[in-house]
């Protein structure tokens, strides 16, 4: 009897282990998401800085190849082996006759046409004028002025305050060009979150453009481009690093005296 129980237990153990081996492999996500959402305006900084130089500049330059701005590479899909159906048509590899080449998934590429132009003007004038006048005649008692010594209780006060000020501010900006970015997320309503950067290495430094935001697939043109004014929550940064960028900013002594004055 005991031998029979051991035999049944061994058979059950072998059966369970065989079932676990027959389970289909667990599919992983189509893309490796190891990225973080960042703001193009703020930018991500270099982990290593030059210490005193950055402190005197009061600025830490972004660097190319920042992991937070790394492109997303779609992961290869595992092959699925299905039973033969006798048909030459495969639903998994079929394409619609009415489909286009617009980006729809994570990792797809889209070109953003930069055409930004802003202009602001503001002026203000202020004029304030205030006058005060108060006086009192001498006190008379019995036809004679009431006095205490040389003081006859009379006074005359006058005050005149004036203020005049004016201010004016004018600012205009324009940017044109293009940058190709990637889709990093597809929202539940079908909108696409895009992000990307472009670096140009020059003789005395680097220039870069960083862009992030949310777009609608319907706003994408037939040539896979979209205007920058169609981007929601757009964050666009165009700046540079190196000697040319340093020459455009005042030194730390100039900033110190400007604040002191």
XYZ file of C-alpha atoms in Angstrom, residues 28-133:
106
model
C 7.796 40.896 -23.222
C 6.839 44.397 -24.189
C 7.496 45.490 -27.747
C 9.789 48.301 -26.637
C 12.357 48.779 -23.948
C 11.114 51.760 -21.996
C 14.249 52.476 -19.922
C 13.788 56.210 -20.366
C 12.360 59.031 -18.325
C 10.106 61.907 -19.334
C 12.050 65.156 -19.316
C 11.473 68.813 -20.111
C 13.312 70.227 -23.063
C 13.419 73.683 -21.535
C 15.114 72.558 -18.376
C 17.353 70.036 -20.074
C 19.304 67.283 -18.388
C 22.715 68.089 -17.071
C 25.980 66.282 -17.211
C 26.747 64.041 -14.263
C 30.340 65.221 -14.215
C 31.023 68.946 -14.116
C 34.112 71.088 -14.090
C 33.542 72.363 -10.550
C 34.865 75.920 -10.281
C 34.271 76.705 -13.957
C 30.594 75.804 -13.747
C 30.253 77.728 -10.487
C 31.712 80.876 -12.056
C 29.534 80.440 -15.143
C 26.448 79.796 -13.026
C 25.477 77.251 -15.688
C 25.839 73.533 -16.295
C 25.760 72.596 -19.960
C 23.741 69.633 -21.257
C 25.691 66.848 -22.892
C 25.096 64.738 -25.968
C 24.156 61.132 -25.350
C 22.172 61.862 -22.199
C 20.388 58.617 -21.194
C 17.200 60.551 -20.468
C 17.132 61.644 -24.127
C 18.241 58.311 -25.582
C 16.182 56.987 -28.507
C 13.767 54.116 -27.986
C 14.547 50.983 -29.974
C 11.603 48.628 -30.538
C 12.334 45.095 -29.455
C 12.092 42.287 -31.988
C 8.848 40.349 -31.752
C 9.207 36.616 -31.107
C 8.159 34.323 -33.922
C 4.840 32.542 -33.520
C 4.306 29.170 -35.092
C 0.695 28.538 -36.008
C -0.977 25.509 -37.485
C -1.354 25.456 -41.258
C -4.739 26.698 -42.458
C -4.298 26.042 -46.161
C -4.483 29.785 -46.966
C -1.741 31.985 -48.396
C -3.063 35.004 -46.477
C -1.461 35.737 -43.121
C -3.378 38.165 -40.942
C -0.296 39.028 -38.896
C 1.582 40.399 -41.928
C -1.354 41.896 -43.802
C -1.544 45.627 -44.599
C -4.598 47.704 -45.316
C -4.962 49.174 -48.807
C -5.997 52.483 -47.226
C -3.210 52.656 -44.664
C -0.555 55.376 -44.801
C 2.952 55.768 -43.466
C 2.079 58.041 -40.552
C 3.734 57.127 -37.253
C 1.417 55.228 -34.952
C 3.597 53.325 -32.495
C 6.441 53.761 -30.053
C 9.756 54.191 -31.844
C 8.259 55.621 -35.055
C 9.965 58.699 -36.478
C 8.421 62.057 -37.403
C 9.963 65.315 -38.637
C 8.964 68.560 -36.913
C 9.146 71.767 -38.942
C 10.196 74.614 -36.658
C 8.498 77.863 -37.585
C 8.175 79.857 -34.384
C 7.682 83.607 -34.297
C 6.624 85.625 -31.268
C 6.443 89.345 -30.660
C 5.458 91.184 -27.513
C 5.240 94.886 -26.701
C 4.193 96.509 -23.466
C 4.211 100.082 -22.188
C 2.987 101.774 -19.047
C 2.799 105.413 -17.888
C 2.004 106.654 -14.412
C 1.468 110.239 -13.184
C 0.565 110.940 -9.574
C -0.054 114.372 -8.058
C -1.233 115.103 -4.536
C -1.605 118.474 -2.801
C -2.455 119.283 0.821
C -3.219 122.768 2.176
